[in-house]
mmCIF file of C-alpha atoms in Angstrom:
data_model
loop_
_atom_site.group_PDB
_atom_site.id
_atom_site.type_symbol
_atom_site.label_atom_id
_atom_site.label_comp_id
_atom_site.label_asym_id
_atom_site.label_seq_id
_atom_site.Cartn_x
_atom_site.Cartn_y
_atom_site.Cartn_z
ATOM 1 C CA UNK A 1 83.218 -74.215 123.214
ATOM 2 C CA UNK A 2 82.789 -77.920 123.845
ATOM 3 C CA UNK A 3 83.122 -80.047 120.715
ATOM 4 C CA UNK A 4 79.688 -81.609 121.300
ATOM 5 C CA UNK A 5 78.307 -78.142 120.594
ATOM 6 C CA UNK A 6 80.763 -76.897 117.982
ATOM 7 C CA UNK A 7 80.603 -80.016 115.794
ATOM 8 C CA UNK A 8 76.903 -80.780 116.216
ATOM 9 C CA UNK A 9 74.660 -80.344 113.199
ATOM 10 C CA UNK A 10 71.190 -81.498 112.205
ATOM 11 C CA UNK A 11 71.877 -84.111 109.559
ATOM 12 C CA UNK A 12 69.357 -85.704 107.225
ATOM 13 C CA UNK A 13 71.562 -88.309 105.547
ATOM 14 C CA UNK A 14 70.926 -91.130 107.962
ATOM 15 C CA UNK A 15 71.786 -94.778 107.447
ATOM 16 C CA UNK A 16 68.373 -96.376 106.935
ATOM 17 C CA UNK A 17 69.692 -99.725 108.220
ATOM 18 C CA UNK A 18 71.343 -98.438 111.408
ATOM 19 C CA UNK A 19 69.592 -98.918 114.716
ATOM 20 C CA UNK A 20 69.717 -97.457 118.183
ATOM 21 C CA UNK A 21 69.373 -99.655 121.251
ATOM 22 C CA UNK A 22 66.596 -99.258 123.788
ATOM 23 C CA UNK A 23 69.296 -98.481 126.375
ATOM 24 C CA UNK A 24 70.705 -95.641 124.259
ATOM 25 C CA UNK A 25 67.261 -94.170 123.550
ATOM 26 C CA UNK A 26 66.441 -94.434 127.248
ATOM 27 C CA UNK A 27 69.611 -92.494 128.060
ATOM 28 C CA UNK A 28 68.746 -89.844 125.451
ATOM 29 C CA UNK A 29 65.210 -89.394 126.789
ATOM 30 C CA UNK A 30 66.506 -89.367 130.365
ATOM 31 C CA UNK A 31 68.834 -86.500 129.417
ATOM 32 C CA UNK A 32 65.735 -84.580 128.366
ATOM 33 C CA UNK A 33 63.972 -85.475 131.596
ATOM 34 C CA UNK A 34 66.863 -83.990 133.572
ATOM 35 C CA UNK A 35 66.816 -80.666 131.697
ATOM 36 C CA UNK A 36 66.265 -77.488 133.700
ATOM 37 C CA UNK A 37 62.603 -76.754 134.338
ATOM 38 C CA UNK A 38 60.836 -73.588 135.410
ATOM 39 C CA UNK A 39 59.509 -73.801 138.971
ATOM 40 C CA UNK A 40 60.134 -77.560 139.028
ATOM 41 C CA UNK A 41 56.966 -77.970 136.963
ATOM 42 C CA UNK A 42 58.470 -80.618 134.630
ATOM 43 C CA UNK A 43 55.873 -80.248 131.840
ATOM 44 C CA UNK A 44 57.808 -82.150 129.157
ATOM 45 C CA UNK A 45 56.573 -85.568 128.000
ATOM 46 C CA UNK A 46 57.927 -87.920 125.335
ATOM 47 C CA UNK A 47 56.409 -90.341 122.828
ATOM 48 C CA UNK A 48 59.177 -92.683 121.681
ATOM 49 C CA UNK A 49 59.280 -94.773 118.538
ATOM 50 C CA UNK A 50 62.056 -97.088 117.368
ATOM 51 C CA UNK A 51 62.299 -97.861 113.651
ATOM 52 C CA UNK A 52 59.773 -100.486 112.590
ATOM 53 C CA UNK A 53 57.640 -100.349 115.748
ATOM 54 C CA UNK A 54 54.049 -99.082 115.650
ATOM 55 C CA UNK A 55 54.887 -95.775 117.351
ATOM 56 C CA UNK A 56 57.669 -95.003 114.850
ATOM 57 C CA UNK A 57 55.360 -95.850 111.946
ATOM 58 C CA UNK A 58 52.646 -93.583 113.357
ATOM 59 C CA UNK A 59 55.173 -90.769 113.840
ATOM 60 C CA UNK A 60 56.324 -91.039 110.225
ATOM 61 C CA UNK A 61 52.690 -90.677 109.125
ATOM 62 C CA UNK A 62 52.471 -87.152 110.606
ATOM 63 C CA UNK A 63 55.602 -85.769 108.928
ATOM 64 C CA UNK A 64 55.207 -82.871 106.530
ATOM 65 C CA UNK A 65 56.489 -83.174 102.983
ATOM 66 C CA UNK A 66 59.966 -81.762 103.658
ATOM 67 C CA UNK A 67 60.709 -84.145 106.501
ATOM 68 C CA UNK A 68 58.921 -87.174 105.066
ATOM 69 C CA UNK A 69 61.745 -87.613 102.565
ATOM 70 C CA UNK A 70 64.481 -88.187 105.111
ATOM 71 C CA UNK A 71 63.146 -88.630 108.678
ATOM 72 C CA UNK A 72 61.923 -92.232 108.171
ATOM 73 C CA UNK A 73 65.625 -93.135 107.779
ATOM 74 C CA UNK A 74 66.152 -92.229 111.463
ATOM 75 C CA UNK A 75 66.669 -95.032 113.962
ATOM 76 C CA UNK A 76 64.254 -93.406 116.417
ATOM 77 C CA UNK A 77 61.689 -90.627 116.441
ATOM 78 C CA UNK A 78 60.767 -88.887 119.674
ATOM 79 C CA UNK A 79 57.774 -86.569 119.904
ATOM 80 C CA UNK A 80 58.409 -84.001 122.617
ATOM 81 C CA UNK A 81 55.328 -82.454 124.205
ATOM 82 C CA UNK A 82 54.842 -79.723 126.771
ATOM 83 C CA UNK A 83 52.207 -77.630 128.508
ATOM 84 C CA UNK A 84 49.213 -76.421 126.543
ATOM 85 C CA UNK A 85 47.596 -73.641 128.538
ATOM 86 C CA UNK A 86 47.311 -70.478 126.413
ATOM 87 C CA UNK A 87 45.237 -68.874 129.202
ATOM 88 C CA UNK A 88 48.280 -69.042 131.501
ATOM 89 C CA UNK A 89 50.842 -67.119 129.474
ATOM 90 C CA UNK A 90 53.657 -67.753 131.937
ATOM 91 C CA UNK A 91 53.137 -71.537 132.049
ATOM 92 C CA UNK A 92 52.618 -71.670 128.276
ATOM 93 C CA UNK A 93 55.815 -69.723 127.584
ATOM 94 C CA UNK A 94 57.988 -71.504 130.108
ATOM 95 C CA UNK A 95 56.618 -74.874 129.047
ATOM 96 C CA UNK A 96 58.005 -74.129 125.579
ATOM 97 C CA UNK A 97 61.331 -73.065 127.110
ATOM 98 C CA UNK A 98 61.466 -76.298 129.115
ATOM 99 C CA UNK A 99 60.744 -78.256 125.935
ATOM 100 C CA UNK A 100 63.600 -76.521 124.119
ATOM 101 C CA UNK A 101 65.982 -77.218 126.971
ATOM 102 C CA UNK A 102 64.988 -80.886 127.009
ATOM 103 C CA UNK A 103 65.484 -81.216 123.251
ATOM 104 C CA UNK A 104 68.896 -79.517 123.443
ATOM 105 C CA UNK A 105 70.067 -81.901 126.150
ATOM 106 C CA UNK A 106 68.743 -84.884 124.219
ATOM 107 C CA UNK A 107 70.619 -83.773 121.097
ATOM 108 C CA UNK A 108 73.875 -83.415 123.030
ATOM 109 C CA UNK A 109 73.376 -86.792 124.739
ATOM 110 C CA UNK A 110 72.707 -88.396 121.352
ATOM 111 C CA UNK A 111 75.906 -86.822 120.014
ATOM 112 C CA UNK A 112 77.875 -88.086 123.020
ATOM 113 C CA UNK A 113 76.614 -91.611 122.260
ATOM 114 C CA UNK A 114 77.654 -91.366 118.601
ATOM 115 C CA UNK A 115 74.239 -90.522 117.139
ATOM 116 C CA UNK A 116 72.897 -87.412 115.452
ATOM 117 C CA UNK A 117 69.803 -85.599 116.625
ATOM 118 C CA UNK A 118 67.658 -83.523 114.286
ATOM 119 C CA UNK A 119 64.786 -81.465 115.766
ATOM 120 C CA UNK A 120 61.787 -80.863 113.516
ATOM 121 C CA UNK A 121 58.768 -78.613 113.562
ATOM 122 C CA UNK A 122 57.545 -80.089 110.277
ATOM 123 C CA UNK A 123 54.826 -82.435 111.477
ATOM 124 C CA UNK A 124 51.066 -82.328 111.924
ATOM 125 C CA UNK A 125 50.537 -81.585 115.625
ATOM 126 C CA UNK A 126 46.759 -82.089 115.432
ATOM 127 C CA UNK A 127 47.247 -85.511 113.856
ATOM 128 C CA UNK A 128 49.809 -86.379 116.558
ATOM 129 C CA UNK A 129 47.354 -85.355 119.261
ATOM 130 C CA UNK A 130 44.674 -87.594 117.779
ATOM 131 C CA UNK A 131 46.965 -90.568 117.039
ATOM 132 C CA UNK A 132 48.471 -90.700 120.505
ATOM 133 C CA UNK A 133 45.517 -89.468 122.592
ATOM 134 C CA UNK A 134 47.582 -86.539 123.856
ATOM 135 C CA UNK A 135 45.558 -84.792 126.577
ATOM 136 C CA UNK A 136 44.300 -81.250 126.006
ATOM 137 C CA UNK A 137 46.707 -79.841 128.608
ATOM 138 C CA UNK A 138 49.715 -80.999 126.521
ATOM 139 C CA UNK A 139 50.886 -79.960 123.051
ATOM 140 C CA UNK A 140 53.308 -81.709 120.725
ATOM 141 C CA UNK A 141 55.993 -79.152 119.944
ATOM 142 C CA UNK A 142 59.083 -80.898 118.546
ATOM 143 C CA UNK A 143 59.740 -84.152 116.737
ATOM 144 C CA UNK A 144 63.311 -85.313 117.265
ATOM 145 C CA UNK A 145 64.968 -87.719 114.871
ATOM 146 C CA UNK A 146 67.856 -89.805 116.216
ATOM 147 C CA UNK A 147 70.026 -91.445 113.617
ATOM 148 C CA UNK A 148 73.408 -92.621 112.433
ATOM 149 C CA UNK A 149 75.054 -90.804 109.558
ATOM 150 C CA UNK A 150 75.268 -92.930 106.436
ATOM 151 C CA UNK A 151 78.809 -94.257 105.996
ATOM 152 C CA UNK A 152 78.303 -94.376 102.239
ATOM 153 C CA UNK A 153 77.094 -90.930 101.231
ATOM 154 C CA UNK A 154 76.163 -92.352 97.808
ATOM 155 C CA UNK A 155 73.399 -94.348 99.543
ATOM 156 C CA UNK A 156 71.692 -91.089 100.518
ATOM 157 C CA UNK A 157 69.209 -89.657 97.998
ATOM 158 C CA UNK A 158 70.647 -86.687 96.073
ATOM 159 C CA UNK A 159 68.198 -84.079 97.426
ATOM 160 C CA UNK A 160 68.998 -85.077 101.015
ATOM 161 C CA UNK A 161 72.738 -85.216 100.344
ATOM 162 C CA UNK A 162 72.645 -81.725 98.799
ATOM 163 C CA UNK A 163 70.976 -80.285 101.893
ATOM 164 C CA UNK A 164 73.465 -81.997 104.212
ATOM 165 C CA UNK A 165 76.434 -80.722 102.210
ATOM 166 C CA UNK A 166 75.459 -77.062 102.671
ATOM 167 C CA UNK A 167 77.887 -75.338 105.060
ATOM 168 C CA UNK A 168 76.722 -74.992 108.643
ATOM 169 C CA UNK A 169 76.650 -71.264 109.396
ATOM 170 C CA UNK A 170 75.489 -68.938 112.118
ATOM 171 C CA UNK A 171 75.294 -65.169 112.379
ATOM 172 C CA UNK A 172 78.425 -63.553 113.795
ATOM 173 C CA UNK A 173 78.432 -63.122 117.569
ATOM 174 C CA UNK A 174 78.443 -59.332 117.109
ATOM 175 C CA UNK A 175 75.130 -59.628 115.278
ATOM 176 C CA UNK A 176 73.338 -61.444 118.109
ATOM 177 C CA UNK A 177 74.966 -60.461 121.435
ATOM 178 C CA UNK A 178 74.563 -56.864 122.570
ATOM 179 C CA UNK A 179 75.485 -54.686 125.540
ATOM 180 C CA UNK A 180 74.547 -51.136 126.548
ATOM 181 C CA UNK A 181 71.942 -50.929 123.780
ATOM 182 C CA UNK A 182 70.470 -53.012 120.969
ATOM 183 C CA UNK A 183 72.939 -53.433 118.142
ATOM 184 C CA UNK A 184 76.036 -52.530 120.181
ATOM 185 C CA UNK A 185 78.275 -55.641 120.282
ATOM 186 C CA UNK A 186 78.691 -57.195 123.712
ATOM 187 C CA UNK A 187 82.137 -58.503 122.866
ATOM 188 C CA UNK A 188 84.937 -56.683 121.125
ATOM 189 C CA UNK A 189 87.676 -58.423 119.239
ATOM 190 C CA UNK A 190 91.080 -56.786 119.123
ATOM 191 C CA UNK A 191 93.035 -57.513 115.976
#
């Protein structure tokens, strides 16, 4: 597995003084724009805020309690939107898939540039829609924080540091990848 994937994690302990350049954020958003898209529909749209600009400030105002404690320390916040058409199940579903693909590529691009990307669902989508005049045919689905890990971990509030220090774990491959029938491991490992 490529190290951009194996070492990636969604940090919270960002350096509140670190910044990201417009060029780097442009590259990160462009990586999302180039993500695979169902039927070439390209439903994903981005609202981009850099720390201390009006968009960033507005994005911090829609964070839920859990994210409000750490996400304002990010250097950039990017609201990722996609199709909102519940009457067209296929477009609605694949719009969400396209959004996920875009966010994944943005996270990997951020990592390649030396930043950390943290996707969040903890924000008020209705407030985002109102604040940014998001049209009815689009829905805000993910808020992506882009930041720099704090060099001095002591500068990170204890509750954030404790969450970041938890081991990064995933279910074993045998628990998620099946063949022949549900629950039968797709891959066998000889000892």
